[in-house]
């Protein structure tokens, strides 16, 4: 029997793609889509188009605070990448005091209601430090109290062959009455993989007619500025002429006008884009296209994002890398199937 997956805060489908493509060589252990929810309309359209085109009605475009979960179909597994705005290192780190911080509690409510066999919850690394660490402790305690043995771990996706330095806390939980132990998959099998951003973006070349691949128009000033910034440098580390320097008091965010180093994984893909926070090509004086950004998130070129260019940029930035999710889901399936795999000790520290 395949595991029927329900997903809250589903985003554009990075987690879902990883779940549906998880393959351990045993057809009895697979994951299928059951339902999903997100509050953003274009994001839901993207999910429907790519994940469940034959069952668009199973994606509920609704604010989680108003969603009647009792109307949702039964599930065997739950995934929720609860909003990270209030836990992000880049944000104000309001944690539990922010608008988004308490939304994890809807994942807890879903666990109580559906009692799935296992779950996967995802958030930014900054979650550990919000509210002096109290938020993280509270979330872990509540997840345990719903009846699950949990394994929280800080996954550094670049260590799993993903062409992007992306660090995320992922909590896997197995229901206490099930005799299955989940272990964090080891990074060892991925040691020799070329996960440079150049390889990800150029090999194979992006097809001419690929969706979501339109260029961003750069102003003359931005083009001139980028021409002075070397690969791996940003607006503050480059040797810029005075008229091209940024007059920003205090803020020295390392990703402002930062060009990729082609021989390394990309820096973290985010949903922002204003004020020089696009990801910039290592050679050409321009921001990456959405399709190039999607490649850094390991979405296939056939994955068509719906909505405006700005909406698509945000969707790609908030997704979990498809192949990263797949690796974790395959470890979960192997745990349930009793198949051994190389693992590492869970660790939530840098």
GROMACS .gro file of C-alpha atoms in nm, residues 113-291:
model
  179
  113UNK     CA    1  -0.643   1.461   1.390
  114UNK     CA    2  -0.503   1.220   1.128
  115UNK     CA    3  -0.246   1.025   1.335
  116UNK     CA    4  -0.033   0.948   1.026
  117UNK     CA    5   0.234   0.679   1.050
  118UNK     CA    6   0.510   0.932   0.994
  119UNK     CA    7   0.566   1.300   0.919
  120UNK     CA    8   0.828   1.538   0.783
  121UNK     CA    9   0.844   1.901   0.901
  122UNK     CA   10   1.081   2.160   0.753
  123UNK     CA   11   1.208   2.503   0.857
  124UNK     CA   12   1.512   2.728   0.835
  125UNK     CA   13   1.825   2.677   1.043
  126UNK     CA   14   1.746   3.000   1.231
  127UNK     CA   15   1.458   2.822   1.404
  128UNK     CA   16   1.709   2.692   1.661
  129UNK     CA   17   1.787   3.043   1.784
  130UNK     CA   18   1.447   3.217   1.776
  131UNK     CA   19   1.333   3.336   2.119
  132UNK     CA   20   1.671   3.230   2.264
  133UNK     CA   21   1.603   2.874   2.151
  134UNK     CA   22   1.272   2.849   2.336
  135UNK     CA   23   1.066   2.831   2.017
  136UNK     CA   24   1.255   2.526   1.888
  137UNK     CA   25   1.231   2.348   2.224
  138UNK     CA   26   0.856   2.419   2.241
  139UNK     CA   27   0.796   2.290   1.887
  140UNK     CA   28   0.993   1.968   1.948
  141UNK     CA   29   0.811   1.911   2.278
  142UNK     CA   30   0.466   1.951   2.118
  143UNK     CA   31   0.555   1.720   1.829
  144UNK     CA   32   0.671   1.452   2.076
  145UNK     CA   33   0.358   1.494   2.286
  146UNK     CA   34   0.137   1.409   1.988
  147UNK     CA   35   0.283   1.058   2.006
  148UNK     CA   36   0.588   1.057   1.778
  149UNK     CA   37   0.955   0.969   1.807
  150UNK     CA   38   1.126   1.260   1.634
  151UNK     CA   39   1.462   1.302   1.465
  152UNK     CA   40   1.550   1.669   1.408
  153UNK     CA   41   1.859   1.734   1.196
  154UNK     CA   42   2.022   2.031   1.024
  155UNK     CA   43   2.055   1.915   0.663
  156UNK     CA   44   2.323   2.093   0.459
  157UNK     CA   45   2.191   2.016   0.114
  158UNK     CA   46   2.518   2.094  -0.063
  159UNK     CA   47   2.663   1.790   0.118
  160UNK     CA   48   2.401   1.572  -0.055
  161UNK     CA   49   2.506   1.674  -0.405
  162UNK     CA   50   2.259   1.963  -0.435
  163UNK     CA   51   2.418   2.258  -0.624
  164UNK     CA   52   2.326   2.507  -0.352
  165UNK     CA   53   2.438   2.585   0.003
  166UNK     CA   54   2.103   2.551   0.174
  167UNK     CA   55   2.078   2.462   0.543
  168UNK     CA   56   1.740   2.353   0.674
  169UNK     CA   57   1.614   2.185   0.987
  170UNK     CA   58   1.405   1.885   0.893
  171UNK     CA   59   1.223   1.689   1.162
  172UNK     CA   60   1.115   1.334   1.079
  173UNK     CA   61   0.866   1.174   1.316
  174UNK     CA   62   0.753   0.810   1.342
  175UNK     CA   63   0.443   0.721   1.541
  176UNK     CA   64   0.534   0.569   1.875
  177UNK     CA   65   0.333   0.248   1.829
  178UNK     CA   66   0.529   0.161   1.511
  179UNK     CA   67   0.855  -0.029   1.557
  180UNK     CA   68   1.057   0.167   1.304
  181UNK     CA   69   1.369   0.376   1.365
  182UNK     CA   70   1.450   0.656   1.119
  183UNK     CA   71   1.814   0.754   1.078
  184UNK     CA   72   1.956   1.057   0.900
  185UNK     CA   73   2.094   0.950   0.560
  186UNK     CA   74   2.473   0.980   0.535
  187UNK     CA   75   2.641   1.236   0.309
  188UNK     CA   76   2.917   0.988   0.219
  189UNK     CA   77   2.753   0.853  -0.102
  190UNK     CA   78   2.744   1.208  -0.241
  191UNK     CA   79   3.108   1.299  -0.177
  192UNK     CA   80   3.231   1.283  -0.537
  193UNK     CA   81   2.939   1.458  -0.705
  194UNK     CA   82   3.006   1.774  -0.907
  195UNK     CA   83   2.751   2.008  -0.750
  196UNK     CA   84   2.895   2.332  -0.886
  197UNK     CA   85   2.639   2.588  -0.996
  198UNK     CA   86   2.804   2.605  -1.342
  199UNK     CA   87   2.736   2.235  -1.401
  200UNK     CA   88   2.381   2.266  -1.266
  201UNK     CA   89   2.296   2.558  -1.494
  202UNK     CA   90   2.491   2.467  -1.808
  203UNK     CA   91   2.494   2.087  -1.823
  204UNK     CA   92   2.281   2.013  -2.010
  205UNK     CA   93   2.209   2.358  -2.157
  206UNK     CA   94   1.866   2.497  -2.075
  207UNK     CA   95   1.646   2.450  -2.386
  208UNK     CA   96   1.560   2.764  -2.581
  209UNK     CA   97   1.189   2.714  -2.523
  210UNK     CA   98   1.214   2.620  -2.151
  211UNK     CA   99   0.934   2.772  -1.942
  212UNK     CA  100   1.004   3.044  -1.682
  213UNK     CA  101   1.333   3.135  -1.850
  214UNK     CA  102   1.278   3.502  -1.943
  215UNK     CA  103   1.564   3.739  -1.865
  216UNK     CA  104   1.540   4.023  -1.615
  217UNK     CA  105   1.607   4.366  -1.764
  218UNK     CA  106   1.908   4.513  -1.587
  219UNK     CA  107   1.959   4.887  -1.560
  220UNK     CA  108   2.276   5.040  -1.703
  221UNK     CA  109   2.396   5.112  -1.348
  222UNK     CA  110   2.351   4.748  -1.240
  223UNK     CA  111   2.532   4.619  -1.550
  224UNK     CA  112   2.826   4.854  -1.485
  225UNK     CA  113   2.835   4.753  -1.118
  226UNK     CA  114   2.835   4.383  -1.201
  227UNK     CA  115   3.119   4.431  -1.449
  228UNK     CA  116   3.338   4.535  -1.153
  229UNK     CA  117   3.234   4.243  -0.931
  230UNK     CA  118   3.432   3.920  -0.967
  231UNK     CA  119   3.278   3.572  -0.928
  232UNK     CA  120   3.214   3.507  -0.557
  233UNK     CA  121   3.232   3.879  -0.467
  234UNK     CA  122   2.948   4.109  -0.363
  235UNK     CA  123   2.891   4.486  -0.371
  236UNK     CA  124   3.090   4.531  -0.049
  237UNK     CA  125   3.388   4.304  -0.118
  238UNK     CA  126   3.444   4.416  -0.479
  239UNK     CA  127   3.668   4.708  -0.577
  240UNK     CA  128   3.392   4.941  -0.704
  241UNK     CA  129   3.440   5.293  -0.841
  242UNK     CA  130   3.290   5.553  -0.609
  243UNK     CA  131   2.987   5.625  -0.829
  244UNK     CA  132   2.889   5.256  -0.821
  245UNK     CA  133   2.929   5.198  -0.447
  246UNK     CA  134   2.620   5.139  -0.235
  247UNK     CA  135   2.538   5.397   0.029
  248UNK     CA  136   2.373   5.160   0.273
  249UNK     CA  137   2.417   5.242   0.638
  250UNK     CA  138   2.474   4.941   0.858
  251UNK     CA  139   2.339   4.678   0.618
  252UNK     CA  140   2.616   4.472   0.467
  253UNK     CA  141   2.424   4.165   0.361
  254UNK     CA  142   2.670   3.940   0.180
  255UNK     CA  143   2.421   3.852  -0.093
  256UNK     CA  144   2.380   4.211  -0.223
  257UNK     CA  145   2.490   4.199  -0.589
  258UNK     CA  146   2.675   3.878  -0.516
  259UNK     CA  147   2.798   3.691  -0.820
  260UNK     CA  148   2.809   3.314  -0.814
  261UNK     CA  149   3.137   3.130  -0.793
  262UNK     CA  150   3.094   2.889  -1.088
  263UNK     CA  151   3.308   2.617  -0.930
  264UNK     CA  152   3.110   2.600  -0.605
  265UNK     CA  153   2.746   2.535  -0.514
  266UNK     CA  154   2.529   2.845  -0.534
  267UNK     CA  155   2.456   3.046  -0.223
  268UNK     CA  156   2.104   3.008  -0.083
  269UNK     CA  157   1.823   3.072  -0.330
  270UNK     CA  158   1.566   3.299  -0.164
  271UNK     CA  159   1.234   3.447  -0.267
  272UNK     CA  160   1.356   3.806  -0.258
  273UNK     CA  161   1.480   4.001  -0.556
  274UNK     CA  162   1.482   4.374  -0.484
  275UNK     CA  163   1.781   4.585  -0.394
  276UNK     CA  164   2.040   4.360  -0.549
  277UNK     CA  165   1.927   4.035  -0.390
  278UNK     CA  166   1.875   3.845  -0.713
  279UNK     CA  167   2.135   3.575  -0.768
  280UNK     CA  168   2.386   3.704  -1.024
  281UNK     CA  169   2.556   3.509  -1.303
  282UNK     CA  170   2.932   3.454  -1.263
  283UNK     CA  171   3.012   3.569  -1.617
  284UNK     CA  172   2.728   3.761  -1.775
  285UNK     CA  173   2.631   4.093  -1.605
  286UNK     CA  174   2.277   3.986  -1.516
  287UNK     CA  175   2.053   3.817  -1.262
  288UNK     CA  176   1.971   3.449  -1.308
  289UNK     CA  177   1.645   3.360  -1.479
  290UNK     CA  178   1.380   3.176  -1.279
  291UNK     CA  179   1.461   2.858  -1.471
   0.00000   0.00000   0.00000
